[in-house]
Amino acid sequence: MKFFERSQSKAKAKNASVANIACTEDTVKSALSNVIDPDLQRDIVSLGFITDIKIDGPKVEVTVELTTPACPVKDLLKKQCEEQIISIPGIKEALVHMSSRTRGAEVKPANIQKSLGGVKNIIAVASGKGGVGKSTTAVNLAFSLAQSGSKVGILDADVYGPSLIQMTKVGNPEETTNGMNVPPTIDNIKMISIAMFNDKSKATILRGPMAAQIIKQFLSQVYWGDLDYLIIDYPPGTGDIQLTISQLAPVTAAVIVTTPQEVALADVRKAISMFDTLKVPVLGVIETMSYFICDSCETKHNLYGNGGAEKISDQFGVPVLAHIPIEPKLAECSDKGTPIVNHEKNNSAAIAYQKAGGECARFLSMLHLKSSEALTQFSLQWR
Amino acid sequence: MDRYLGIKNIDQADSRTLKIVWTDDVESLFDVVELRRMCPCASCVDEWTKQRTINPSAIQDSVRPISVDSVGQYALQINYNDNHKTGIYTYKYLRELSLSAQNPNKQ
Ligand SMILES: Nc1ncnc2c1ncn2[C@@H]1O[C@H](COP(=O)(O)OP(=O)(O)OP(=O)(O)O)[C@@H](O)[C@H]1O
Ligand SMILES: [Mg+2]
Ligand SMILES: [Zn+2]
């Protein structure tokens, strides 16, 4: 509020000294520099978010380019921009357009340039052990990001139990003349499963070099095109296969899925250490089957004790992105191929997954900003 | 968001002071002996009760780091010359420590 007052008086002072001075781009910028992005904690002008300013008499039109279409504070920022513009003396009308350009790593290794060159962020959805709700999370995260307008893909890389086809009823890829596979889509979300590259009649578990070979193939021979987010459903655990995928795909960040039980936490630690070793930042932890909303009293019940994910957060300094309640309908939705975020928007699990998607997008934006300034690695020898 | 803070610069200020400049331009100074006494590792703190299991006064004033290394994007590990190197200090924890040092009344 203090800043707000200062800029207003500055603008007024200018106005008083030179009568009827026209509002310039600088006036608009100085007013908008009072709007702070709450996540990046910096004003939207110095963040370079203002891409266009048009001044037409008493009317000002600006375009604000956010770092993700999934920005949870989009409406708030829009309102603040309008208020700031209206506060400029002589301005009666403010038109604020919100757009977005997802920031991401642009450079990819040559062997996957054709395949993944247009993908801005690759998010690994991983877990220390199986059956924790990882695939359910990967699919619902993808749908939630897509709902807010992002271009999204899902890569089901779980060699032990690929489940994407069953969970979404997606069709088969099309092969183009140059040997690249074009992913089939559901609701504009591009989908590829390792199962599409495996002879389904042989229901064998893929192992070792065979699995690595197939992973290599589907990472380099799928034409993903332009994507804001590619979600990879990892095989559970922290073995060779997980390392192979992380070495082949330039993963931007990882999300770790866990359940609240104490025994699960040791596995989460292993998963976080694995990504540390690989120098892949961990965005945060999603705790599934966290609590259960009782039909009769509508309060939360914790079945497994409280604060498992919070303990991880304390020890590793990574945020808890969301707590997903126990929701029997999730299993039903997975069987029918209807992700809950898309088909039961008011369900508490769907709301929790929407929040998780927004948090992922938000933390990724922060990560890109931070990584431009922070030391990624250091070793200080004490003298 | 403090969890997404990074380290811009890290250096030794004097023989027992570690200096960190954070990505939000805040500067923190840490007494390395105090840091050793506040070690958050599982052999110094009970993981579930959060009780400190070593007596801070048992740690000599003469203790010094050998090296300070980054761990992932969120923490650093200090290898001390008393053979203790299991302490992983998250940035979050370090910021809390530096805040409590600045406002001793707030603990
Ligand atoms: N929040 C939840 N509440 C209730 N059931 C859930 C929840 N999340 C997932 N499930 C169910 O738990 C089972 C395991 O979920 P999912 O397949 O997503 O886990 P996973 O970690 O991918 O397992 P896998 O290791 O087998 O790949 C499924 O039947 C799913 O429908
Ligand atoms: Mg799965
Ligand atoms: Zn210790």
XYZ file of C-alpha atoms and ligand atoms in Angstrom:
523
model
C 0.000 0.000 0.000
C 2.892 2.268 0.789
C 4.248 1.798 -2.736
C 0.864 2.464 -4.170
C 0.645 5.803 -2.417
C 4.125 6.814 -3.395
C 3.580 6.211 -7.086
C 0.272 7.986 -7.088
C 1.731 11.078 -5.566
C 4.630 10.883 -7.999
C 2.189 10.784 -10.888
C 0.204 13.650 -9.413
C 3.295 15.753 -8.904
C 4.232 15.288 -12.528
C 0.776 16.255 -13.525
C 0.851 19.423 -11.476
C 4.158 20.706 -12.766
C 3.276 20.296 -16.440
C -0.378 20.866 -17.075
C -2.246 18.160 -19.027
C 0.854 16.108 -19.658
C 0.005 13.027 -21.652
C 0.123 9.643 -20.014
C 3.153 7.851 -21.474
C 4.284 4.233 -21.526
C 6.583 5.087 -18.659
C 3.688 6.380 -16.575
C 1.862 3.100 -17.159
C 4.959 1.055 -16.389
C 5.614 2.942 -13.201
C 2.009 2.361 -12.091
C 2.196 -1.345 -12.973
C 5.492 -1.744 -11.140
C 3.390 -1.645 -7.964
C 1.919 -5.013 -8.865
C 3.989 -7.757 -7.275
C 3.835 -11.378 -8.394
C 3.275 -13.083 -5.033
C 5.264 -16.182 -6.007
C 8.238 -14.648 -7.678
C 8.139 -11.765 -5.203
C 9.083 -9.234 -7.739
C 7.128 -6.578 -9.619
C 5.626 -7.584 -12.941
C 7.420 -4.845 -14.884
C 10.939 -5.878 -13.879
C 9.924 -9.487 -14.477
C 9.303 -8.493 -18.084
C 5.654 -9.531 -18.008
C 4.340 -6.395 -19.741
C 4.582 -7.075 -23.459
C 2.315 -4.414 -24.906
C 1.038 -0.981 -23.874
C -1.437 1.061 -25.916
C -2.549 4.497 -24.770
C -5.531 6.089 -26.433
C -6.661 9.273 -24.689
C -8.260 8.224 -21.383
C -7.996 4.545 -22.303
C -5.022 2.267 -21.586
C -4.697 -1.251 -22.944
C -1.925 -3.558 -21.723
C -0.942 -7.177 -22.247
C 0.516 -9.100 -19.327
C 2.394 -12.256 -20.200
C 2.547 -14.686 -17.282
C 4.942 -17.595 -16.964
C 2.216 -20.216 -17.125
C -1.412 -20.345 -18.213
C -1.988 -22.366 -15.044
C -1.092 -19.383 -12.855
C -3.328 -19.587 -9.763
C -3.206 -15.823 -9.120
C -4.048 -14.734 -12.658
C -7.333 -13.042 -11.715
C -5.842 -11.272 -8.740
C -2.986 -9.864 -10.847
C -5.429 -8.736 -13.520
C -7.524 -6.873 -10.977
C -4.460 -5.212 -9.446
C -3.261 -4.089 -12.881
C -6.650 -2.550 -13.631
C -6.651 -0.710 -10.309
C -3.151 0.637 -10.887
C -3.958 1.871 -14.382
C -7.192 3.556 -13.296
C -5.256 5.324 -10.549
C -3.184 7.195 -13.167
C -4.541 10.753 -13.369
C -6.603 11.293 -16.491
C -7.092 7.594 -17.195
C -10.696 6.440 -17.159
C -10.552 3.012 -18.707
C -8.214 0.043 -18.246
C -8.174 -2.982 -20.512
C -5.876 -5.726 -19.271
C -5.236 -8.813 -21.384
C -3.688 -11.780 -19.641
C -1.589 -14.099 -21.791
C 1.164 -16.535 -21.031
C 4.346 -17.988 -22.367
C 5.613 -20.938 -20.405
C 9.281 -20.547 -19.620
C 11.436 -23.594 -19.932
C 14.727 -25.019 -21.022
C 15.036 -24.578 -24.774
C 18.140 -26.581 -25.553
C 17.890 -30.327 -25.915
C 20.495 -32.951 -26.825
C 20.687 -33.597 -30.577
C 19.419 -37.192 -30.486
C 16.096 -36.139 -29.003
C 15.795 -32.702 -30.605
C 13.289 -33.955 -33.190
C 11.230 -35.652 -30.555
C 11.404 -33.428 -27.480
C 12.803 -30.181 -28.926
C 9.484 -28.339 -28.561
C 8.838 -29.472 -24.996
C 9.375 -26.728 -22.445
C 9.108 -28.653 -19.191
C 9.456 -32.341 -18.512
C 8.038 -33.340 -15.139
C 8.933 -36.721 -13.680
C 6.180 -38.155 -11.495
C 8.009 -40.693 -9.386
C 7.613 -42.678 -6.198
C 9.780 -44.715 -3.904
C 7.416 -47.647 -4.105
C 4.514 -48.978 -6.160
C 0.795 -48.643 -5.605
C 0.888 -45.203 -3.999
C -1.341 -43.541 -6.601
C 1.434 -42.355 -8.896
C -0.320 -43.043 -12.196
C -3.578 -41.580 -10.940
C -1.598 -38.497 -9.969
C 0.258 -38.265 -13.281
C -2.960 -38.449 -15.294
C -4.909 -36.005 -13.138
C -2.010 -33.546 -13.036
C -1.900 -33.611 -16.812
C -5.639 -32.992 -17.140
C -5.566 -30.227 -14.560
C -2.701 -28.417 -16.319
C -4.491 -28.811 -19.648
C -7.716 -27.403 -18.215
C -5.990 -24.135 -17.431
C -4.909 -23.821 -21.037
C -1.473 -25.430 -21.162
C -0.326 -27.783 -23.906
C 0.254 -31.078 -22.174
C 1.511 -34.586 -22.896
C 1.775 -37.738 -20.817
C 4.471 -40.332 -21.235
C 3.735 -43.584 -19.440
C 7.198 -45.000 -18.820
C 6.229 -47.490 -16.163
C 7.820 -50.626 -17.578
C 6.507 -52.668 -14.644
C 2.863 -51.789 -15.067
C 1.932 -49.288 -17.774
C -1.593 -48.077 -17.057
C -2.211 -45.044 -19.253
C -4.187 -46.869 -21.941
C -6.497 -48.389 -19.393
C -6.895 -45.166 -17.420
C -7.768 -43.020 -20.445
C -8.814 -45.501 -23.167
C -6.433 -43.707 -25.522
C -5.894 -45.161 -29.008
C -2.698 -45.973 -30.873
C 0.042 -43.729 -32.254
C 0.248 -43.066 -35.967
C 3.511 -43.661 -37.703
C 4.653 -41.025 -40.180
C 6.868 -41.683 -43.188
C 10.048 -40.648 -41.400
C 9.595 -43.259 -38.714
C 8.334 -40.861 -36.068
C 5.239 -41.724 -34.036
C 2.504 -39.146 -33.575
C 0.868 -39.517 -30.161
C -2.888 -40.080 -30.013
C -4.797 -37.529 -27.941
C -7.642 -37.340 -25.452
C -8.981 -33.812 -24.895
C -5.909 -32.440 -26.722
C -3.541 -34.180 -24.303
C -0.931 -36.147 -26.220
C -0.373 -39.613 -24.834
C 2.235 -42.279 -25.281
C 2.583 -45.435 -23.236
C 5.430 -47.891 -23.242
C 2.714 -50.472 -23.755
C 2.190 -49.098 -27.277
C 5.725 -50.166 -28.137
C 5.512 -53.570 -26.615
C 3.890 -56.612 -28.124
C 0.790 -56.754 -25.986
C 0.234 -60.426 -26.627
C 3.436 -61.100 -24.739
C 2.449 -59.932 -21.296
C 6.006 -60.054 -20.042
C 7.590 -57.625 -17.676
C 10.262 -55.649 -19.451
C 13.646 -55.887 -17.889
C 17.167 -54.595 -18.174
C 18.611 -53.825 -21.589
C 15.316 -54.650 -23.295
C 13.497 -52.015 -21.278
C 16.286 -49.487 -21.830
C 16.072 -50.141 -25.570
C 12.330 -49.547 -25.668
C 12.629 -46.437 -23.530
C 15.283 -45.089 -25.877
C 13.024 -45.775 -28.814
C 9.982 -44.078 -27.426
C 11.919 -41.073 -26.205
C 13.583 -40.426 -29.543
C 10.897 -41.579 -31.987
C 7.793 -39.799 -30.777
C 6.917 -36.473 -32.314
C 5.635 -34.439 -29.347
C 5.575 -31.048 -31.046
C 5.148 -27.954 -28.870
C 4.267 -28.721 -25.267
C 4.310 -26.635 -22.115
C 4.438 -29.701 -19.890
C 5.278 -33.317 -20.534
C 4.436 -35.515 -17.554
C 6.370 -38.766 -17.262
C 4.810 -41.540 -15.183
C 7.966 -43.206 -13.836
C 8.309 -46.826 -12.867
C 8.132 -46.979 -9.041
C 11.429 -47.258 -7.178
C 14.949 -45.972 -7.624
C 16.807 -48.537 -9.705
C 18.602 -48.668 -13.050
C 15.465 -48.150 -15.128
C 14.667 -44.861 -13.401
C 18.254 -43.712 -13.923
C 18.115 -44.688 -17.599
C 14.976 -42.633 -18.179
C 16.421 -39.631 -16.370
C 19.586 -39.832 -18.413
C 17.747 -40.103 -21.711
C 15.034 -37.508 -21.084
C 16.134 -34.025 -20.029
C 13.871 -33.919 -16.978
C 13.194 -30.377 -15.739
C 11.941 -31.333 -12.300
C 10.487 -34.206 -10.320
C 7.336 -34.617 -8.258
C 7.405 -37.378 -5.650
C 4.177 -39.191 -4.818
C 3.754 -40.877 -1.476
C 1.196 -42.098 1.031
C 1.346 -40.838 4.633
C 2.533 -44.029 6.341
C 5.846 -43.926 8.150
C 7.181 -46.888 6.192
C 6.668 -45.003 2.929
C 8.885 -42.125 4.004
C 12.153 -44.030 3.802
C 11.375 -44.740 0.146
C 10.605 -41.098 -0.491
C 14.033 -40.191 0.844
C 15.623 -42.608 -1.593
C 13.669 -41.105 -4.473
C 14.684 -37.565 -3.523
C 18.343 -38.610 -3.223
C 18.198 -40.224 -6.637
C 17.029 -36.993 -8.253
C 19.650 -35.078 -6.256
C 22.345 -37.300 -7.664
C 20.979 -36.654 -11.128
C 20.852 -32.898 -10.423
C 17.140 -32.861 -11.132
C 15.375 -30.443 -8.781
C 12.495 -31.879 -6.781
C 9.444 -29.612 -7.092
C 7.689 -31.136 -4.130
C 5.787 -34.021 -2.652
C 2.176 -35.001 -3.335
C 0.641 -37.056 -0.573
C -2.165 -39.316 -1.755
C -4.728 -41.199 0.289
C -3.986 -38.620 2.975
C -7.327 -38.374 4.646
C -10.836 -39.461 4.144
C -13.946 -37.292 4.196
C -16.651 -39.003 6.167
C -20.032 -39.060 4.417
C -22.004 -38.524 7.576
C -20.010 -35.847 9.378
C -18.107 -34.284 6.447
C -14.917 -33.896 8.442
C -11.446 -35.115 7.587
C -10.217 -38.326 9.143
C -6.581 -39.298 8.976
C -6.239 -43.042 8.709
C -2.479 -43.195 8.754
C -1.515 -40.412 11.088
C -0.719 -36.888 10.229
C 2.123 -35.021 8.672
C 4.113 -37.687 6.823
C 4.727 -35.432 3.843
C 5.422 -32.509 6.174
C 8.250 -34.484 7.778
C 9.789 -34.927 4.356
C 9.287 -31.262 3.698
C 11.075 -30.334 6.933
C 13.990 -32.606 6.262
C 14.489 -31.805 2.630
C 13.118 -28.301 2.324
C 10.820 -29.302 -0.532
C 7.172 -28.216 -0.428
C 4.106 -30.397 -0.039
C 2.230 -29.628 -3.245
C -1.064 -31.207 -2.222
C -2.812 -33.735 -0.024
C -5.159 -35.949 -2.030
C -7.989 -37.500 -0.016
C -8.943 -41.156 -0.144
C -11.622 -41.259 -2.805
C -13.076 -44.623 -3.848
C -14.359 -42.987 -7.036
C -10.764 -42.610 -8.227
C -10.519 -46.347 -8.824
C -13.860 -46.278 -10.640
C -12.735 -43.338 -12.793
C -9.509 -45.097 -13.663
C -11.382 -48.182 -14.799
C -13.773 -46.188 -16.936
C -11.073 -44.000 -18.442
C -12.566 -40.791 -17.063
C -9.994 -38.822 -15.009
C -11.716 -37.304 -11.996
C -10.403 -33.768 -12.623
C -12.292 -33.783 -15.882
C -15.473 -35.560 -14.995
C -16.312 -34.679 -11.405
C -14.923 -31.208 -11.018
C -16.429 -30.612 -7.579
C -15.180 -33.814 -6.051
C -12.690 -33.144 -3.250
C -9.997 -35.303 -4.896
C -10.498 -33.422 -8.167
C -10.136 -30.091 -6.359
C -6.991 -31.337 -4.641
C -5.520 -32.422 -7.979
C -6.381 -29.064 -9.526
C -4.506 -27.394 -6.719
C -1.566 -29.754 -7.234
C -1.442 -28.820 -10.938
C -1.430 -25.100 -10.142
C 1.292 -25.591 -7.558
C 3.483 -27.536 -9.991
C 3.179 -24.785 -12.587
C 3.857 -22.114 -9.991
C 6.926 -23.805 -8.533
C 8.295 -24.507 -12.012
C 8.061 -20.805 -12.834
C 9.869 -20.003 -9.608
C 12.466 -22.629 -10.357
C 13.239 -21.088 -13.735
C 13.591 -17.678 -12.150
C 15.709 -18.978 -9.311
C 17.970 -21.060 -11.489
C 18.963 -17.988 -13.431
C 20.558 -16.539 -10.293
C 21.315 -19.394 -7.934
C 24.419 -21.517 -7.677
C 23.379 -24.984 -8.747
C 26.418 -26.638 -7.247
C 29.201 -25.583 -4.917
C 32.000 -27.007 -2.812
C 33.676 -24.705 -0.313
C 36.965 -25.820 1.269
C 37.388 -24.343 4.755
C 40.669 -22.562 5.321
C 8.355 -18.484 -1.235
C 11.207 -19.229 1.089
C 11.363 -22.849 -0.025
C 12.402 -21.731 -3.438
C 15.232 -19.628 -2.214
C 18.592 -20.384 -3.626
C 22.134 -19.421 -2.752
C 23.690 -16.703 -4.863
C 27.023 -16.762 -3.123
C 28.638 -18.758 -0.336
C 31.974 -18.008 1.272
C 34.054 -18.055 4.421
C 33.851 -14.669 6.184
C 36.473 -15.400 8.852
C 37.969 -18.409 10.593
C 34.635 -19.480 12.121
C 31.986 -17.648 10.106
C 30.141 -18.891 7.044
C 28.573 -16.227 4.861
C 25.626 -16.884 2.548
C 23.994 -14.453 0.136
C 20.524 -15.703 -0.790
C 18.724 -15.159 -4.096
C 16.503 -12.558 -2.418
C 19.713 -10.621 -1.601
C 19.478 -11.280 2.136
C 22.875 -11.916 3.718
C 23.277 -14.432 6.555
C 26.300 -15.039 8.753
C 26.637 -18.349 10.599
C 28.975 -19.308 13.397
C 30.185 -22.721 12.227
C 30.531 -23.981 15.828
C 26.903 -23.046 16.507
C 25.892 -24.773 13.264
C 27.633 -27.934 14.453
C 25.669 -27.747 17.717
C 22.443 -27.272 15.738
C 23.167 -30.202 13.414
C 19.807 -31.583 12.190
C 21.024 -35.104 11.358
C 19.369 -38.264 12.658
C 22.196 -38.984 15.110
C 21.903 -35.505 16.649
C 18.108 -35.136 16.652
C 15.446 -37.755 17.238
C 13.587 -37.946 13.980
C 10.100 -38.275 15.430
C 10.231 -36.402 18.721
C 12.576 -33.713 17.314
C 14.502 -33.808 20.628
C 18.193 -33.061 20.401
C 20.006 -36.224 21.488
C 23.481 -34.742 21.906
C 24.526 -32.198 24.477
C 25.571 -28.993 22.676
C 28.193 -28.255 25.328
C 29.926 -31.515 24.425
C 30.972 -29.883 21.180
C 34.303 -28.103 21.368
C 34.696 -24.479 20.305
C 37.583 -25.596 18.178
C 35.449 -27.596 15.756
C 35.664 -26.396 12.112
C 34.342 -27.537 8.761
C 36.610 -29.268 6.317
C 34.232 -28.543 3.476
C 30.727 -27.275 2.735
C 29.024 -28.890 -0.267
C 25.720 -28.427 -2.054
C 23.109 -31.187 -1.877
C 20.537 -31.012 -4.651
C 18.923 -27.602 -4.961
C 17.742 -27.241 -1.413
C 20.458 -27.997 1.111
C 24.135 -28.091 1.980
C 26.196 -30.679 3.784
C 28.964 -29.761 6.216
C 31.856 -32.125 6.728
C 33.308 -31.250 10.181
C 36.814 -32.050 11.413
C 35.438 -33.971 14.411
C 34.449 -36.748 12.035
C 30.866 -35.624 11.773
C 29.552 -35.159 8.267
C 25.968 -36.414 8.300
C 24.425 -32.982 8.800
C 22.346 -31.880 5.826
C 21.210 -28.307 6.421
C 18.244 -27.353 4.249
C 18.119 -23.752 3.047
C 14.823 -23.509 4.851
C 16.463 -24.559 8.129
C 19.409 -22.206 7.627
C 17.083 -19.287 7.027
C 15.163 -20.135 10.180
C 18.433 -20.278 12.114
C 19.571 -16.941 10.760
C 16.216 -15.355 11.568
C 16.300 -16.599 15.145
C 19.837 -15.254 15.500
C 18.668 -11.815 14.390
C 15.646 -11.788 16.700
C 16.766 -13.604 19.835
C 13.508 -12.573 21.559
C 11.414 -14.447 19.026
C 13.520 -17.542 19.739
N -6.593 -40.917 -3.507
C -6.995 -42.185 -3.730
N -8.031 -42.704 -3.041
C -8.435 -43.979 -3.260
N -7.888 -44.794 -4.151
C -6.852 -44.330 -4.872
C -6.343 -43.005 -4.700
N -5.312 -42.814 -5.561
C -5.183 -43.976 -6.225
N -6.083 -44.881 -5.830
C -6.238 -46.264 -6.298
O -5.116 -46.989 -5.834
C -4.670 -47.896 -6.819
C -3.219 -47.592 -7.180
O -3.179 -46.334 -7.828
P -2.198 -46.054 -9.049
O -2.329 -47.112 -10.083
O -2.392 -44.654 -9.462
O -0.839 -46.206 -8.273
P 0.640 -46.388 -8.838
O 1.529 -45.813 -7.812
O 0.750 -45.883 -10.214
O 0.741 -47.956 -8.836
P 1.755 -48.880 -9.659
O 2.988 -48.931 -8.845
O 1.030 -50.165 -9.723
O 1.972 -48.252 -10.985
C -5.617 -47.767 -7.982
O -6.623 -48.720 -7.865
C -6.196 -46.373 -7.802
O -7.472 -46.243 -8.378
Mg 1.174 -46.828 -12.061
Zn 24.570 -34.426 13.340
